[in-house]
Coordinates of C-alpha atoms and ligand atoms in Angstrom, one line a residue:
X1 CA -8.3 112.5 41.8
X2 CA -11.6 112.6 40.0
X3 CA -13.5 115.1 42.5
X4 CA -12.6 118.5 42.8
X5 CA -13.6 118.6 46.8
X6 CA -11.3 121.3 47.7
X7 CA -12.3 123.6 44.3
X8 CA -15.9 123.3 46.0
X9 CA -15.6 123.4 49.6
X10 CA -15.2 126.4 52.0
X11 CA -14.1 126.7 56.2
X12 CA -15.8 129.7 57.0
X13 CA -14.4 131.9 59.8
X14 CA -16.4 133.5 62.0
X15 CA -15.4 136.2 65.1
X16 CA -17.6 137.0 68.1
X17 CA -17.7 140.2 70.0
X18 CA -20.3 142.1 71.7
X19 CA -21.2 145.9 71.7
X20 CA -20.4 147.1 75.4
X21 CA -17.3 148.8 73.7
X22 CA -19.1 151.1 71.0
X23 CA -19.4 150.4 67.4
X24 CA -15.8 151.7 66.9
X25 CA -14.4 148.3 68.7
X26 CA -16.9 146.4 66.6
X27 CA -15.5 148.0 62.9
X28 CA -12.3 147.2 64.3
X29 CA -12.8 144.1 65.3
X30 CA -14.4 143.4 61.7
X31 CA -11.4 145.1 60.0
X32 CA -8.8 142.8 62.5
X33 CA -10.6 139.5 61.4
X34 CA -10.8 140.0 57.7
X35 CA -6.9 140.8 58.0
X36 CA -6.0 138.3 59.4
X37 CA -8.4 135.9 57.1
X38 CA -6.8 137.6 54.0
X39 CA -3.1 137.0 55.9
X40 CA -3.6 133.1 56.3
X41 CA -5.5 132.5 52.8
X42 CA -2.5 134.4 51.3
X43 CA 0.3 131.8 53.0
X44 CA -1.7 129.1 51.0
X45 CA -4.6 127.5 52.5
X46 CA -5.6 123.7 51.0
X47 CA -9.1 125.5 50.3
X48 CA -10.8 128.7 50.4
X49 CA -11.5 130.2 54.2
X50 CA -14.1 132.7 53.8
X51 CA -14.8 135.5 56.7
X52 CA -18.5 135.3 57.6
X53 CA -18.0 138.4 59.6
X54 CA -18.5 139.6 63.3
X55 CA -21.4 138.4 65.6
X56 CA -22.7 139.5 68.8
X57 CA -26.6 137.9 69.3
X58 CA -27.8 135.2 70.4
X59 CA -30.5 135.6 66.8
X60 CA -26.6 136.2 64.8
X61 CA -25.0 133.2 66.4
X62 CA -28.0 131.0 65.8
X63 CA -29.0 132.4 62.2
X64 CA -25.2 131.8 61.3
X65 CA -24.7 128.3 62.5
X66 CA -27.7 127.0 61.0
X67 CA -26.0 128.3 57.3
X68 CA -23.5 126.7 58.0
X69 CA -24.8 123.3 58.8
X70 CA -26.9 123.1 55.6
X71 CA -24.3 124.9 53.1
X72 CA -23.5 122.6 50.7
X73 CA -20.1 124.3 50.4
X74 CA -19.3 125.0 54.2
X75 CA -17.2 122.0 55.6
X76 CA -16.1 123.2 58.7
X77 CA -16.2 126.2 61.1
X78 CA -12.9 128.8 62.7
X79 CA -14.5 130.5 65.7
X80 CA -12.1 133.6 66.9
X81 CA -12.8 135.8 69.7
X82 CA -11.3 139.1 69.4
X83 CA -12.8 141.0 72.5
X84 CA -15.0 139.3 75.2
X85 CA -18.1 137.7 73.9
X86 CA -20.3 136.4 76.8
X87 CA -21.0 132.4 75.3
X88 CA -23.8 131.7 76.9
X89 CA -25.2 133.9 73.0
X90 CA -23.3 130.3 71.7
X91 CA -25.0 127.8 72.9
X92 CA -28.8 127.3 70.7
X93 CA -25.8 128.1 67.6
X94 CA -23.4 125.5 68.6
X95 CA -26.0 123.0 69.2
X96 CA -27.8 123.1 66.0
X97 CA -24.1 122.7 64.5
X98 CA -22.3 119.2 64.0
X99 CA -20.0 119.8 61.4
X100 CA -16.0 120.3 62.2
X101 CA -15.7 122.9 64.7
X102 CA -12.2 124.5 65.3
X103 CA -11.0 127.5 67.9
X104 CA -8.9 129.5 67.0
X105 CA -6.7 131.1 69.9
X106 CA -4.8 134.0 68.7
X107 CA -4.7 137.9 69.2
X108 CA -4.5 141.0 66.8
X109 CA -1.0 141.8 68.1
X110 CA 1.9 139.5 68.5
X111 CA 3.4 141.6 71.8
X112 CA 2.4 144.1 74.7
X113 CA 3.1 147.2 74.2
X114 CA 4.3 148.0 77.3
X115 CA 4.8 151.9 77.1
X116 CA 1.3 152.4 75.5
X117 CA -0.9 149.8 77.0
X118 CA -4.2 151.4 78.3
X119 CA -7.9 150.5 79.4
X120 CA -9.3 151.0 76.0
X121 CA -6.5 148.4 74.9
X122 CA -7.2 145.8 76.9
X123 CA -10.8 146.0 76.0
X124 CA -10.1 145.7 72.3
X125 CA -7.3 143.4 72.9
X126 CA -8.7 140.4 74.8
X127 CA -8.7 137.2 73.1
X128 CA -7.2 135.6 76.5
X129 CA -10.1 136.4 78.2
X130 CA -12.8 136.2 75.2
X131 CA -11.8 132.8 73.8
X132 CA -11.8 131.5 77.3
X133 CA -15.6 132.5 77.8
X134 CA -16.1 130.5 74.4
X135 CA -13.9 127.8 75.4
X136 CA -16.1 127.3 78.3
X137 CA -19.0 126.6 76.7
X138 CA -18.0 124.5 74.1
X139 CA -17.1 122.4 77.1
X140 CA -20.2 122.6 78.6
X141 CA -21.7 121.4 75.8
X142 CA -19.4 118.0 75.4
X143 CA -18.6 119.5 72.2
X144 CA -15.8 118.1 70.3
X145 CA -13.5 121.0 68.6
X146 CA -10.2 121.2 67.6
X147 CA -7.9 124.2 69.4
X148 CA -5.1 125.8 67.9
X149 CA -2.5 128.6 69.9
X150 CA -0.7 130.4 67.6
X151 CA 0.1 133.7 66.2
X152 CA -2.2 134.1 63.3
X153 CA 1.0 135.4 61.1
X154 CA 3.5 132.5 62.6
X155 CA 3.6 129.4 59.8
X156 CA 3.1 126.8 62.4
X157 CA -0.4 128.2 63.0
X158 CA -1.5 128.3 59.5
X159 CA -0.2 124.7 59.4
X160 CA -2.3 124.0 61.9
X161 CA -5.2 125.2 60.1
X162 CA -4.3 123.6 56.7
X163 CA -3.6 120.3 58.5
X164 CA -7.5 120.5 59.7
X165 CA -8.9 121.8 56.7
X166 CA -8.1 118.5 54.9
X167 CA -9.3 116.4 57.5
X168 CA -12.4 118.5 57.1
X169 CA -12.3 118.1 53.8
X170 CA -12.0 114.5 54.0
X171 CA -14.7 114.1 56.7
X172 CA -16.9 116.0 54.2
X173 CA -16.5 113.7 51.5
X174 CA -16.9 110.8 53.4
X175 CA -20.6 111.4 54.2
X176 CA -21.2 111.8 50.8
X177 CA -19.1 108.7 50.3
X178 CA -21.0 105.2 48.5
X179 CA -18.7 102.3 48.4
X180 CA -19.5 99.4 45.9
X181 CA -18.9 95.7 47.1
X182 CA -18.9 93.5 44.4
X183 CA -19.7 90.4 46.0
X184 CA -19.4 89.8 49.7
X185 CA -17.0 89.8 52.6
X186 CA -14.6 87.0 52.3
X187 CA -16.4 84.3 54.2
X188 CA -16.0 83.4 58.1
X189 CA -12.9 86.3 58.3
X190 CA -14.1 88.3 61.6
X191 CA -11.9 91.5 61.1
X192 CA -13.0 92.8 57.9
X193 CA -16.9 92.5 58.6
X194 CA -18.9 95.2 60.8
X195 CA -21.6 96.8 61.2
X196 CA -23.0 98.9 58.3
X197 CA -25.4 100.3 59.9
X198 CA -23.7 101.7 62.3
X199 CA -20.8 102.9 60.3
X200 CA -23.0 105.0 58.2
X201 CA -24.8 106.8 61.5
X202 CA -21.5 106.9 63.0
X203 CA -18.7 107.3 60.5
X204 CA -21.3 108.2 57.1
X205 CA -20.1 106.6 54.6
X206 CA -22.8 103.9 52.6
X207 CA -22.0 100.8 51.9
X208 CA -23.8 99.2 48.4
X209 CA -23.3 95.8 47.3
X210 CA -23.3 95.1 43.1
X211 CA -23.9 91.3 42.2
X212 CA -20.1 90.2 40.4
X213 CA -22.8 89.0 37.7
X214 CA -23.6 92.8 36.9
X215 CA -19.7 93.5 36.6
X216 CA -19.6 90.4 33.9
X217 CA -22.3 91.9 32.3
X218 CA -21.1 95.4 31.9
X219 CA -17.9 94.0 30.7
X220 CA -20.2 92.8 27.5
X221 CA -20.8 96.5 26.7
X222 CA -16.9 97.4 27.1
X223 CA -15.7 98.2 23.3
X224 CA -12.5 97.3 21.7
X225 CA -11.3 100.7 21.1
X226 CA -12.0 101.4 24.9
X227 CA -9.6 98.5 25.7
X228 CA -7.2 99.5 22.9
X229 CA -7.0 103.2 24.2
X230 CA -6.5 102.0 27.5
X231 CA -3.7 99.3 27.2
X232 CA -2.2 102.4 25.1
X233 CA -1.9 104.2 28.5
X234 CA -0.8 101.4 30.5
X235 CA 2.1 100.7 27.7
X236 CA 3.2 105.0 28.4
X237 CA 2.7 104.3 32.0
X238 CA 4.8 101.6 33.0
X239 CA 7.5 99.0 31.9
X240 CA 5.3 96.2 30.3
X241 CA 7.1 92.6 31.3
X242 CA 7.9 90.4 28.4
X243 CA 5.1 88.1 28.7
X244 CA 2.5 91.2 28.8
X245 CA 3.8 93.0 25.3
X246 CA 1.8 92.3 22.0
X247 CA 3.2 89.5 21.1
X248 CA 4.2 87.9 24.5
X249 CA 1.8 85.0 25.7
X250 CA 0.1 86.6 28.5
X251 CA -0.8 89.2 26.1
X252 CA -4.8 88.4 26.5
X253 CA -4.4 88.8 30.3
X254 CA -3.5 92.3 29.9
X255 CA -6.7 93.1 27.6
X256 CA -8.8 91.0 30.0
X257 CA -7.9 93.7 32.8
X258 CA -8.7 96.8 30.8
X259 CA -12.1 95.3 30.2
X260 CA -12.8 94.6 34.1
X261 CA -10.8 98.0 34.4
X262 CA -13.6 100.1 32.0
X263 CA -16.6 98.1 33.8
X264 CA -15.5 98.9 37.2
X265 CA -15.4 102.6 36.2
X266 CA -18.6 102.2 34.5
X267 CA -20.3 100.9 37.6
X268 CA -18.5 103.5 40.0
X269 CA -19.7 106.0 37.9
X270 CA -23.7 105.1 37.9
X271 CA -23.5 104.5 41.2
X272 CA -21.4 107.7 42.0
X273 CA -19.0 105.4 43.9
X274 CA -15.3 106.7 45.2
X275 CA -14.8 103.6 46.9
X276 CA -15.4 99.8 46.1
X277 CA -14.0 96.5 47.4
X278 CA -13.5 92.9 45.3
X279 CA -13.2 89.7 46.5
X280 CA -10.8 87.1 45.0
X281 CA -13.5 84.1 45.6
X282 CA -16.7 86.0 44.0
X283 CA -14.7 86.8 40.6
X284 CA -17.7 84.5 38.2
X285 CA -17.9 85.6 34.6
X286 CA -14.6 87.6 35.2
X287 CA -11.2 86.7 33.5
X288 CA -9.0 87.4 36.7
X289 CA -9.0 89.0 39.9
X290 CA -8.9 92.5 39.0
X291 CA -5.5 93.7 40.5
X292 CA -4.4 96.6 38.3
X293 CA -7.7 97.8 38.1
X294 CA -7.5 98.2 41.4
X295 CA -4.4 99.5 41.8
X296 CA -5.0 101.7 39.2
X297 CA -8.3 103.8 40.6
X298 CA -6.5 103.7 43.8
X299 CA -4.1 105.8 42.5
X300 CA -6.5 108.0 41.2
X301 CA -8.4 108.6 44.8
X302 CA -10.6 106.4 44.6
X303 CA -10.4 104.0 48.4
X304 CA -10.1 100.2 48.1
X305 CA -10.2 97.4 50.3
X306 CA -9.5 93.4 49.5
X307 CA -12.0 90.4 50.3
X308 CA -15.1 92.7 51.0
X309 CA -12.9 94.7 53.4
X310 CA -15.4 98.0 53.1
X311 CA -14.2 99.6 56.2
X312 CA -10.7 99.7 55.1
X313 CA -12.0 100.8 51.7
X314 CA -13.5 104.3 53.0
X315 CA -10.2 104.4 55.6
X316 CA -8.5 104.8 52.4
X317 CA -10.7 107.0 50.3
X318 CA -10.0 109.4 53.7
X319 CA -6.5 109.0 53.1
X320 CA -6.5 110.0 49.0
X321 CA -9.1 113.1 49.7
X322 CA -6.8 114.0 53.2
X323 CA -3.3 113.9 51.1
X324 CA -4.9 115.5 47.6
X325 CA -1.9 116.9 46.0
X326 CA 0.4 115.8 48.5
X327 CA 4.1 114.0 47.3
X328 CA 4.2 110.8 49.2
X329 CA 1.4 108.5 48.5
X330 CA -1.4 106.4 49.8
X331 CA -2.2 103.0 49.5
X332 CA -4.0 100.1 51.1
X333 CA -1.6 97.7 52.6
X334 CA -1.6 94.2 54.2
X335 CA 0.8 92.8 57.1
X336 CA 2.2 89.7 55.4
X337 CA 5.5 88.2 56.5
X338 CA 7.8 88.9 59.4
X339 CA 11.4 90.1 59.7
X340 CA 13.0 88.8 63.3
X341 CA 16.5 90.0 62.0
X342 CA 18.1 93.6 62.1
X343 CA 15.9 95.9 63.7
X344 CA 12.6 93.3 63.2
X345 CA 10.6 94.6 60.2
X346 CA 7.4 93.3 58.3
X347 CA 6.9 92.8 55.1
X348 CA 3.7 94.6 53.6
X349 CA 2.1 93.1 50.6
X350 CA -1.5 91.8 48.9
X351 CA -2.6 89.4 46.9
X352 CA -1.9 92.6 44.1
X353 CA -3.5 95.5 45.0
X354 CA -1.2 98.1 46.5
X355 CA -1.3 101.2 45.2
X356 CA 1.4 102.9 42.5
X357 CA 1.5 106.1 44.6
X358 CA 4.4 105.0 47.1
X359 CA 6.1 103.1 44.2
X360 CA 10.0 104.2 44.2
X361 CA 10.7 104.1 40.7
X362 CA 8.1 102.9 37.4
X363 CA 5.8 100.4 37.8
X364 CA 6.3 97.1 36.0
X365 CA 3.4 95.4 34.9
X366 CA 3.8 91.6 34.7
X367 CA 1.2 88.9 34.4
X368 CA 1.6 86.2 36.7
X369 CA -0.7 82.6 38.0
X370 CA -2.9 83.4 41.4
X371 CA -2.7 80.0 43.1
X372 CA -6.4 81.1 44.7
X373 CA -9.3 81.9 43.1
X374 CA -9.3 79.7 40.5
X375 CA -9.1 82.0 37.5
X376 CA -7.1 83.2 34.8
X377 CA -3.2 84.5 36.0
X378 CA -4.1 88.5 36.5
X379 CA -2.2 91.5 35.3
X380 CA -1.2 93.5 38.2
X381 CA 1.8 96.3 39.1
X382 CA 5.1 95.4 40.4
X383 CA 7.1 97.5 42.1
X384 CA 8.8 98.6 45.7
X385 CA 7.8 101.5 48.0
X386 CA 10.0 104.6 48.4
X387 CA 11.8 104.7 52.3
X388 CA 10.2 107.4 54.4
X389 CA 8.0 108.0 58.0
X390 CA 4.5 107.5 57.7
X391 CA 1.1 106.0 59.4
X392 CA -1.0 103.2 58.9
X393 CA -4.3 102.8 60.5
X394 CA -7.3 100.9 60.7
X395 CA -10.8 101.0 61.8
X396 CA -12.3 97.9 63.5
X397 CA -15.9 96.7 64.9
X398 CA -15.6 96.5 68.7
X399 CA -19.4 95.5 69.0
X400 CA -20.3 98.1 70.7
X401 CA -18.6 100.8 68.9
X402 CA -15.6 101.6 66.1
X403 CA -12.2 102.1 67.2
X404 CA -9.5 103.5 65.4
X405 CA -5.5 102.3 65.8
X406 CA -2.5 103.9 64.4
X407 CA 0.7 103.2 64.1
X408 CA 3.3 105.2 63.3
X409 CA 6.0 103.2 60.9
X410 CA 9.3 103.9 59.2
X411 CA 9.3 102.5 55.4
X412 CA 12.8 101.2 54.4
X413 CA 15.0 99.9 51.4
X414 CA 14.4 95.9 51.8
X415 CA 17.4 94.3 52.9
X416 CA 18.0 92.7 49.5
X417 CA 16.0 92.7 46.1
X418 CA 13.1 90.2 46.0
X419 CA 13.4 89.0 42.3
X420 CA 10.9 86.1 42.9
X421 CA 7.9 87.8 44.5
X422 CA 5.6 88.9 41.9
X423 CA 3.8 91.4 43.5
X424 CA 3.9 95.0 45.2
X425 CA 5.9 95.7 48.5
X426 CA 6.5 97.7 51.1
X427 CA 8.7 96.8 54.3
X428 CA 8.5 99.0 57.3
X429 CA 9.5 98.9 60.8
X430 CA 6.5 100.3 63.2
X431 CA 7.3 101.8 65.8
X432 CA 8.6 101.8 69.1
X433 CA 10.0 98.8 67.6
X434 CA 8.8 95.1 66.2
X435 CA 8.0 93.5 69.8
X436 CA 5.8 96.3 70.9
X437 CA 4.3 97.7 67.8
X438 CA 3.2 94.5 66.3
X439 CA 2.6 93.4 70.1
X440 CA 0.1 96.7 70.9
X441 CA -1.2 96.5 67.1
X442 CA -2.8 92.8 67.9
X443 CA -3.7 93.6 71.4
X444 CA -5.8 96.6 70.0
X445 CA -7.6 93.9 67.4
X446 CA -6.1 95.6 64.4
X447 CA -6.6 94.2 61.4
X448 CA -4.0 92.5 58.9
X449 CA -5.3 95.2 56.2
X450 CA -4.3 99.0 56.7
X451 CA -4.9 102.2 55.0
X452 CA -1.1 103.7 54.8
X453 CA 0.2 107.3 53.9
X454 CA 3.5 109.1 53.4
X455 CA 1.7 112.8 54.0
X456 CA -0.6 112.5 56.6
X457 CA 0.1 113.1 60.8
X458 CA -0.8 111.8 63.9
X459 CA -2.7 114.6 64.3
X460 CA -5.0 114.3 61.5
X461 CA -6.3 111.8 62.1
X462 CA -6.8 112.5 65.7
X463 CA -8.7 115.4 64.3
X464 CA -10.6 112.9 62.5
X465 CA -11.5 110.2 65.2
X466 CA -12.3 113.3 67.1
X467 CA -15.2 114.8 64.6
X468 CA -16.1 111.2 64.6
X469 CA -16.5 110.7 67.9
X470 CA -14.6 107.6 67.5
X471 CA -12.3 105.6 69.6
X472 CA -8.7 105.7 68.4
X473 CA -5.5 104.4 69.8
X474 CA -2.0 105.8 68.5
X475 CA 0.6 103.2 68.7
X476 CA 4.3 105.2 68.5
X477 CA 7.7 105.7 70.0
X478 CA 6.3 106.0 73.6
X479 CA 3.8 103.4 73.7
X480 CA 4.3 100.8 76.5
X481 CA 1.9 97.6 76.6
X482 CA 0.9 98.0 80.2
X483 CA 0.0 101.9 79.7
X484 CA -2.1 100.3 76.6
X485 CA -4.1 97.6 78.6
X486 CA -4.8 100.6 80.9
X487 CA -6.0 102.4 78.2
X488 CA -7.6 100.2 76.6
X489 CA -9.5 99.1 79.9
X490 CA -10.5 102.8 80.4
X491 CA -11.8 102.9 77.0
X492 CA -14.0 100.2 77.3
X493 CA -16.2 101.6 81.0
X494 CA -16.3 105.0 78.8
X495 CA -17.7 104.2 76.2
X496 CA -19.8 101.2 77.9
X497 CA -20.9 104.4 79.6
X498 CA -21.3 106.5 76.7
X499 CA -23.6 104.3 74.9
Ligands
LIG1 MN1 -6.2 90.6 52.2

């Protein structure tokens, strides 16, 4: 990963009270929250949470909010309410706030204690009735938030939290994000194009475009020793195929990719770009479509998407900065060939660019002709992804807004090697099954490109579509296609209504 967003970014935690119970309740309740802060950061939290301390004015509530909105560290807000705190002290706060907003529902003390319980208690004790007063308004104000139940010492709870501190981590990032199209979309394909402006009000993210003539140009300023330290790596990295050692005769092809590798970086770099899309038809002045470049600075974080395909590109940046750290791996993905036999499968593929992340064993890297494109045979990775449960989503254009689909998909062993397919695979069975899944996945418009992940949940990237304000659809083991029609047909008068 070449950004340090969690080292740098902060969820600050912040309780409300008020001061009808004396300024003994109000130490407490400061003393309570920075326990129970100092309890979940010690379980091990994804990044820091920082308690911002107890308010109770509507000048506190505001003053604090409006911090929080332009901190350049701050990437999301925990409210808690330990006693009552009337909301309506909330609202000026809450509206001049629109980063992630999550409410945390918990009390002090696990249990009642019934032989002790008094008044005084109660009026300490009342996160049920507090956090409902806050939940209220929050409402009110059609404000998006994420809710977790849980007892603040209980794992699952701090889950929960981790779990949402990368999304917020991720969402962060992403309207920081630039991604760099060299050359354009693939022409007259529908799916992968969209509306930029829009994405970046809506979703944040930039999208630049860098003339493949400036690539070839940087290339000229790429130095021998660069290449030669970096085809030193790729020989420690992974099994090198006959034809791509020193003295095979795709040799040159291998040297051609570092260079398009180092002038990628180089470019990425001046434009402070984490994300960047190629096109196998806008390659002039290159050697070859650059695969294991790609593959390569995906597996470093950075997102990518094929044929101009920016939206998937930031879909997977979200999905490297989301799973930071995390075992399974990320890649972007394409739905290439069907399997109608055994449980019904697909076969997911590219051209070459899937990531080394979700590879099951070392890569190999071969060199091998690209019937398209017209250039040079490109290096690239080869190499099959490890079995597991995962998600793959996409975002598409619906016109009048972006919707998100998910599918949740089982990764398995292919049925039998594949000694002639020169390129990167993964073979998964989505779920509920092949007739359904695929079935739901087209009805939705999906595209044929995906962001995929090993680490990440349902749930995140719910959290996601929800700071979004995004449409999403979760194809998964209970999804029927007339329930989806309904819900897709619901979708479309709300958010005809929304606009
Ligand atoms: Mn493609």
């Amino acid at each position: 990963m070449n950004q340090n967003i969690y080292e740098r970014s902060q969820i600050w935690f912040v309780t409300g009270a008020q001061l009808l119970y004396g300024d003994d309740a109000v130490a407490q309740v400061d003393a309570h929250s920075r326990q129970i802060v100092d309890k979940l950061s010690a379980g091990g939290l994804p990044m820091e949470m920082v308690y911002r301390g107890t308010i109770h004015s509507r000048e506190e509530v505001t003053a604090f909010f409006r911090e929080a909105e332009a901190s350049e560290t701050c990437v999301g807000v925990v409210t808690w309410m330990h006693t009552f705190s009337p909301a309506k002290m909330w609202i000026h706060g809450l509206k001049a706030f629109h980063k992630p907003l999550l409410h945390l529902h918990t009390q002090f003390h696990r249990e009642i204690p019934w032989s002790d319980i008094d008044m005084d208690y109660m009026n300490l004790n009342q996160s049920a009735h507090g956090d409902r007063e806050f939940g209220h308004i929050v409402s009110r104000l059609r404000r998006n938030r994420k809710i977790v139940v849980g007892y603040w010492q209980d794992d699952t709870t701090r889950k929960s939290l981790a779990d949402w501190m990368r999304v917020c981590a991720a969402w962060g990032d992403q309207q920081k994000l630039t991604i760099v199209r060299f050359g354009d979309n693939m022409n007259d394909v529908a799916v992968t194009d969209g509306d930029k402006v829009e994405a970046e009000s809506v979703l944040g993210y930039h999208v630049d475009y860098v003339p493949v003539g400036d690539l070839a140009e940087v290339q000229q300023s790429v130095t021998q020793a660069e290449i030669n330290d970096l085809v030193a790596q790729y020989t420690s990295e992974y099994t090198l195929a006959p034809n791509a050692l020193p003295d095979g005769m795709d040799r040159k092809r291998v040297i051609e990719a570092a260079r398009e590798e180092l002038a990628i970086r180089k470019i990425l770099e001046v434009k402070n770009a984490k994300a960047f899309t190629t096109n196998f038809d806008a390659l002039h002045g290159l050697d070859q479509l650059p695969g294991l470049a790609s593959q390569r600075l995906m597996a470093e974080g950075y997102g990518f998407g094929a044929e101009g395909d920016w939206k998937t590109a930031a879909l997977v940046r979200l999905f490297k900065v989301m799973g930071r750290g995390l075992p399974g791996g990320s890649s972007f993905l394409e739905d290439y060939v069907l399997h109608f036999a055994g449980d019904g499968a697909i076969l997911q593929s590219h051209m070459l660019e899937v990531c080394p992340t979700i590879a099951d064993a070392k890569p190999r890297l071969e060199v091998h002709p690209l019937g398209i494109g017209g250039k040079a045979a490109p290096a690239r990775l080869v190499f099959t992804a490890h079995s597991g449960k995962g998600v793959a989503a996409t975002v598409v254009d619906m016109g009048n807004r972006f919707r998100m689909i998910v599918n949740c998909v089982e990764v398995r062993k292919p049925e039998a090697d594949l000694p002639k397919l020169p390129v990167a695979r993964a073979f998964w069975k989505p779920e509920p099954n092949l007739e359904i899944g695929a079935g739901a996945w087209i009805l939705c418009g999906g595209t044929h490109h995906t962001a995929f992940s090993f680490d990440l949940t349902v749930e995140q990237l719910a959290d996601y579509a929800e700071i979004a304000d995004m449409e999403m659809v979760v194809i998964d083991e209970k999804t029927e296609i007339f329930r989806l029609k309904e819900t897709l047909r619901t979708n479309e008068v709300y958010y005809w209504m929304k606009k």
